[in-house]
Amino acid sequence: MDQKRVLVADDEESIRSAITYALKREGFEVATAADGEEALQKAASFRPDLLVLDVMMPKLSGYDVCRRLAHEKGLGILLLTVKNDIVDKVLGLELGADDFMSKPFDVRELVARVKSIVRRLDKGSDGDVYRLEGLKVDTVRRTAEIGGNPMELTPKEFDLLALLVSHAGRVYTREDLLDLVWGMEYFGGTRTVDIHIQRLRKKLGDAHYLLQTVYGIGYKAMDR
């Protein structure tokens, strides 16, 4: 695997240093930022594969940065917060974050989550092209089109759509999808899956029916 780049944005120098040290030991190239504006500037110049982003930062909040960068193709986002409110966590996921950790946290767990996100972002390298009516999902290029028009998807939205479309007709429980797409139990629980399905349906427009609810169980992509 090529050396991956991680941008660590947090206004606490001690936290930036601890995360940087741990990630560099695992072979990551790391850059840092002390506020939201610097995070956007560094993201443009450093071109990270993943952003570790504190929610409460000067100048621009982590949510603002996430909102501006979530649609960057192939960029993973891990949000950090001192809050332990489910509403804040769900908001972060709705803005396109891949994962969420509350402070204080174990740096070893953070590194494990960073690795998990990077692995998921790399999964498309040996994939294939899947079609379902007017929907086309290319897991090599990590692109999706509906009716010939490109879909603007966050990395997590793409992973969820690709899983369902590549196994059209198979029913997945919400717990299955959390495990297969997110890779671990999320603070938002199964509501995370519902939020992402709702967002995908909105982006599918008139083809929203391609993602079907199996009541009392979970979700599936329409049978081919």
Short mmCIF file of C-alpha atoms in Angstrom, two decimals:
data_model
loop_
_atom_site.label_atom_id
_atom_site.label_comp_id
_atom_site.label_asym_id
_atom_site.label_seq_id
_atom_site.Cartn_x
_atom_site.Cartn_y
_atom_site.Cartn_z
CA MET A 1 0.00 0.00 0.00
CA ASP A 2 1.25 3.53 -0.81
CA GLN A 3 2.02 5.71 2.18
CA LYS A 4 -1.23 7.33 3.26
CA ARG A 5 -1.52 10.97 4.26
CA VAL A 6 -3.44 12.08 7.35
CA LEU A 7 -4.24 15.68 8.29
CA VAL A 8 -4.76 16.15 12.03
CA ALA A 9 -6.72 19.31 12.87
CA ASP A 10 -7.13 20.18 16.56
CA ASP A 11 -6.58 23.37 18.54
CA GLU A 12 -4.84 21.49 21.38
CA GLU A 13 -1.15 21.08 20.62
CA SER A 14 -0.78 18.10 22.99
CA ILE A 15 -3.51 16.18 21.15
CA ARG A 16 -2.01 16.99 17.74
CA SER A 17 1.39 15.79 18.92
CA ALA A 18 0.10 12.54 20.43
CA ILE A 19 -1.92 11.62 17.34
CA THR A 20 0.92 12.61 15.00
CA TYR A 21 3.45 10.49 16.89
CA ALA A 22 1.16 7.44 16.93
CA LEU A 23 0.27 7.69 13.23
CA LYS A 24 3.86 8.23 12.10
CA ARG A 25 4.86 5.08 14.01
CA GLU A 26 2.33 3.21 11.86
CA GLY A 27 3.82 4.55 8.64
CA PHE A 28 1.43 7.43 7.89
CA GLU A 29 2.58 10.78 6.56
CA VAL A 30 1.07 13.44 8.82
CA ALA A 31 0.39 17.17 8.62
CA THR A 32 -1.32 19.26 11.31
CA ALA A 33 -3.58 22.29 11.63
CA ALA A 34 -4.54 24.32 14.71
CA ASP A 35 -7.85 25.80 13.51
CA GLY A 36 -10.54 25.31 10.90
CA GLU A 37 -9.20 27.81 8.37
CA GLU A 38 -5.73 26.27 8.50
CA ALA A 39 -7.32 22.82 8.09
CA LEU A 40 -8.92 23.90 4.80
CA GLN A 41 -5.65 25.43 3.59
CA LYS A 42 -3.63 22.34 4.51
CA ALA A 43 -6.23 20.04 2.94
CA ALA A 44 -5.81 21.89 -0.36
CA SER A 45 -2.00 21.72 -0.34
CA PHE A 46 -1.31 18.45 1.50
CA ARG A 47 -4.11 16.46 -0.23
CA PRO A 48 -4.69 14.00 2.65
CA ASP A 49 -6.33 10.61 2.31
CA LEU A 50 -7.95 11.07 5.70
CA LEU A 51 -8.75 13.98 8.01
CA VAL A 52 -8.81 13.67 11.81
CA LEU A 53 -10.93 16.69 12.66
CA ASP A 54 -11.77 18.27 16.01
CA VAL A 55 -15.32 19.65 16.09
CA MET A 56 -14.66 22.59 18.46
CA MET A 57 -11.96 24.70 16.76
CA PRO A 58 -11.34 28.45 16.35
CA LYS A 59 -12.22 30.37 13.15
CA LEU A 60 -14.16 27.50 11.56
CA SER A 61 -15.75 24.61 13.43
CA GLY A 62 -15.05 21.03 12.52
CA TYR A 63 -18.60 20.78 11.21
CA ASP A 64 -17.93 23.69 8.84
CA VAL A 65 -14.74 22.06 7.58
CA CYS A 66 -16.50 18.72 7.22
CA ARG A 67 -19.33 20.35 5.26
CA ARG A 68 -16.84 21.84 2.79
CA LEU A 69 -14.66 18.75 2.34
CA ALA A 70 -17.02 15.78 2.68
CA HIS A 71 -17.58 15.53 -1.06
CA GLU A 72 -13.87 15.34 -1.90
CA LYS A 73 -13.48 12.01 -3.67
CA GLY A 74 -11.67 9.41 -1.58
CA LEU A 75 -11.29 11.61 1.53
CA GLY A 76 -12.08 9.90 4.84
CA ILE A 77 -13.13 12.00 7.85
CA LEU A 78 -12.89 11.08 11.53
CA LEU A 79 -14.48 13.66 13.84
CA LEU A 80 -13.35 14.32 17.43
CA THR A 81 -15.51 16.02 20.06
CA VAL A 82 -15.69 16.61 23.80
CA LYS A 83 -19.45 16.28 23.58
CA ASN A 84 -21.28 13.04 24.19
CA ASP A 85 -24.59 14.03 22.63
CA ILE A 86 -26.18 11.67 20.09
CA VAL A 87 -27.55 14.71 18.19
CA ASP A 88 -24.02 16.01 17.61
CA LYS A 89 -22.84 12.61 16.43
CA VAL A 90 -25.74 12.15 14.03
CA LEU A 91 -25.12 15.67 12.67
CA GLY A 92 -21.51 14.75 11.94
CA LEU A 93 -22.57 11.63 10.06
CA GLU A 94 -25.17 13.58 8.11
CA LEU A 95 -22.44 15.99 7.03
CA GLY A 96 -20.44 13.08 5.59
CA ALA A 97 -18.07 11.99 8.37
CA ASP A 98 -17.00 8.35 8.33
CA ASP A 99 -16.53 7.92 12.06
CA PHE A 100 -16.85 9.74 15.37
CA MET A 101 -14.83 9.63 18.60
CA SER A 102 -15.50 11.43 21.89
CA LYS A 103 -12.70 12.95 23.97
CA PRO A 104 -10.92 11.73 25.94
CA PHE A 105 -9.97 8.79 23.72
CA ASP A 106 -7.35 6.07 23.55
CA VAL A 107 -4.83 6.94 20.83
CA ARG A 108 -4.48 3.24 19.99
CA GLU A 109 -8.19 3.05 19.25
CA LEU A 110 -7.97 6.18 17.11
CA VAL A 111 -5.15 4.63 15.07
CA ALA A 112 -7.22 1.46 14.64
CA ARG A 113 -10.17 3.49 13.38
CA VAL A 114 -7.95 5.44 10.99
CA LYS A 115 -6.66 2.17 9.56
CA SER A 116 -10.21 0.83 9.25
CA ILE A 117 -11.35 3.90 7.29
CA VAL A 118 -8.31 3.71 4.99
CA ARG A 119 -8.94 0.02 4.29
CA ARG A 120 -12.56 0.76 3.37
CA LEU A 121 -11.50 3.57 1.05
CA ASP A 122 -9.09 1.19 -0.68
CA LYS A 123 -11.62 -1.59 -1.22
CA GLY A 124 -12.55 -0.44 -4.72
CA SER A 125 -9.13 -1.25 -6.19
CA ASP A 126 -10.10 -4.74 -7.43
CA GLY A 127 -13.78 -4.16 -7.90
CA ASP A 128 -16.12 -4.27 -10.85
CA VAL A 129 -18.89 -2.28 -12.54
CA TYR A 130 -22.47 -2.95 -11.41
CA ARG A 131 -25.63 -1.78 -13.15
CA LEU A 132 -29.18 -1.69 -11.86
CA GLU A 133 -31.65 -0.13 -14.28
CA GLY A 134 -30.28 3.43 -14.81
CA LEU A 135 -27.75 3.17 -11.97
CA LYS A 136 -24.07 2.41 -12.66
CA VAL A 137 -21.57 1.84 -9.84
CA ASP A 138 -17.87 1.49 -10.69
CA THR A 139 -15.99 0.17 -7.67
CA VAL A 140 -12.58 0.55 -9.36
CA ARG A 141 -12.95 4.27 -10.03
CA ARG A 142 -15.30 4.68 -7.05
CA THR A 143 -17.86 6.53 -9.15
CA ALA A 144 -21.62 6.22 -9.50
CA GLU A 145 -24.00 7.50 -12.17
CA ILE A 146 -27.76 7.64 -12.33
CA GLY A 147 -29.30 8.14 -15.75
CA GLY A 148 -25.83 8.97 -17.07
CA ASN A 149 -25.36 11.80 -14.55
CA PRO A 150 -22.58 11.60 -11.92
CA MET A 151 -23.68 11.22 -8.31
CA GLU A 152 -21.90 13.29 -5.67
CA LEU A 153 -21.34 10.77 -2.87
CA THR A 154 -19.35 10.79 0.35
CA PRO A 155 -17.00 7.80 0.80
CA LYS A 156 -19.42 6.14 3.20
CA GLU A 157 -22.42 6.70 0.92
CA PHE A 158 -20.48 5.12 -1.93
CA ASP A 159 -19.46 2.09 0.16
CA LEU A 160 -23.06 1.51 1.24
CA LEU A 161 -24.46 1.88 -2.28
CA ALA A 162 -21.77 -0.36 -3.77
CA LEU A 163 -22.42 -3.11 -1.23
CA LEU A 164 -26.18 -3.13 -1.83
CA VAL A 165 -26.00 -2.89 -5.63
CA SER A 166 -23.27 -5.52 -5.96
CA HIS A 167 -25.55 -7.92 -4.03
CA ALA A 168 -28.89 -6.79 -5.48
CA GLY A 169 -31.80 -8.69 -3.99
CA ARG A 170 -29.92 -9.72 -0.86
CA VAL A 171 -31.45 -8.42 2.35
CA TYR A 172 -29.11 -6.87 4.93
CA THR A 173 -30.05 -6.02 8.49
CA ARG A 174 -28.93 -2.66 9.83
CA GLU A 175 -26.45 -4.50 12.04
CA ASP A 176 -25.04 -6.28 8.95
CA LEU A 177 -24.54 -2.95 7.21
CA LEU A 178 -22.87 -1.38 10.25
CA ASP A 179 -20.44 -4.27 10.38
CA LEU A 180 -19.73 -4.52 6.64
CA VAL A 181 -19.65 -0.84 5.73
CA TRP A 182 -18.58 0.91 8.93
CA GLY A 183 -16.57 -1.94 10.38
CA MET A 184 -17.41 -1.30 14.03
CA GLU A 185 -20.25 -0.27 16.33
CA TYR A 186 -21.00 3.43 15.91
CA PHE A 187 -22.18 5.80 18.60
CA GLY A 188 -25.19 6.61 16.46
CA GLY A 189 -26.24 2.94 16.34
CA THR A 190 -28.43 1.66 13.54
CA ARG A 191 -29.83 5.16 13.00
CA THR A 192 -26.58 5.81 11.12
CA VAL A 193 -27.66 3.34 8.44
CA ASP A 194 -31.12 4.92 8.13
CA ILE A 195 -29.59 8.38 7.67
CA HIS A 196 -27.29 7.21 4.88
CA ILE A 197 -30.08 5.32 3.10
CA GLN A 198 -32.23 8.47 3.21
CA ARG A 199 -29.41 10.53 1.75
CA LEU A 200 -28.78 7.99 -1.02
CA ARG A 201 -32.46 7.88 -1.95
CA LYS A 202 -32.51 11.66 -2.20
CA LYS A 203 -29.49 11.61 -4.51
CA LEU A 204 -31.05 8.85 -6.63
CA GLY A 205 -34.03 11.13 -7.27
CA ASP A 206 -36.76 9.38 -9.27
CA ALA A 207 -34.79 6.12 -8.95
CA HIS A 208 -35.03 6.15 -5.15
CA TYR A 209 -37.06 2.93 -5.36
CA LEU A 210 -33.86 1.03 -6.22
CA LEU A 211 -33.07 0.96 -2.48
CA GLN A 212 -35.88 -0.87 -0.77
CA THR A 213 -36.85 -1.20 2.87
CA VAL A 214 -37.55 -4.72 4.08
CA TYR A 215 -39.78 -3.89 7.03
CA GLY A 216 -38.73 -5.36 10.33
CA ILE A 217 -35.38 -6.47 8.88
CA GLY A 218 -33.34 -3.89 6.98
CA TYR A 219 -32.58 -2.91 3.40
CA LYS A 220 -31.79 -4.31 -0.04
CA ALA A 221 -31.18 -3.09 -3.57
CA MET A 222 -34.00 -4.01 -5.94
CA ASP A 223 -33.67 -7.42 -7.62
CA ARG A 224 -32.20 -7.28 -11.11
#
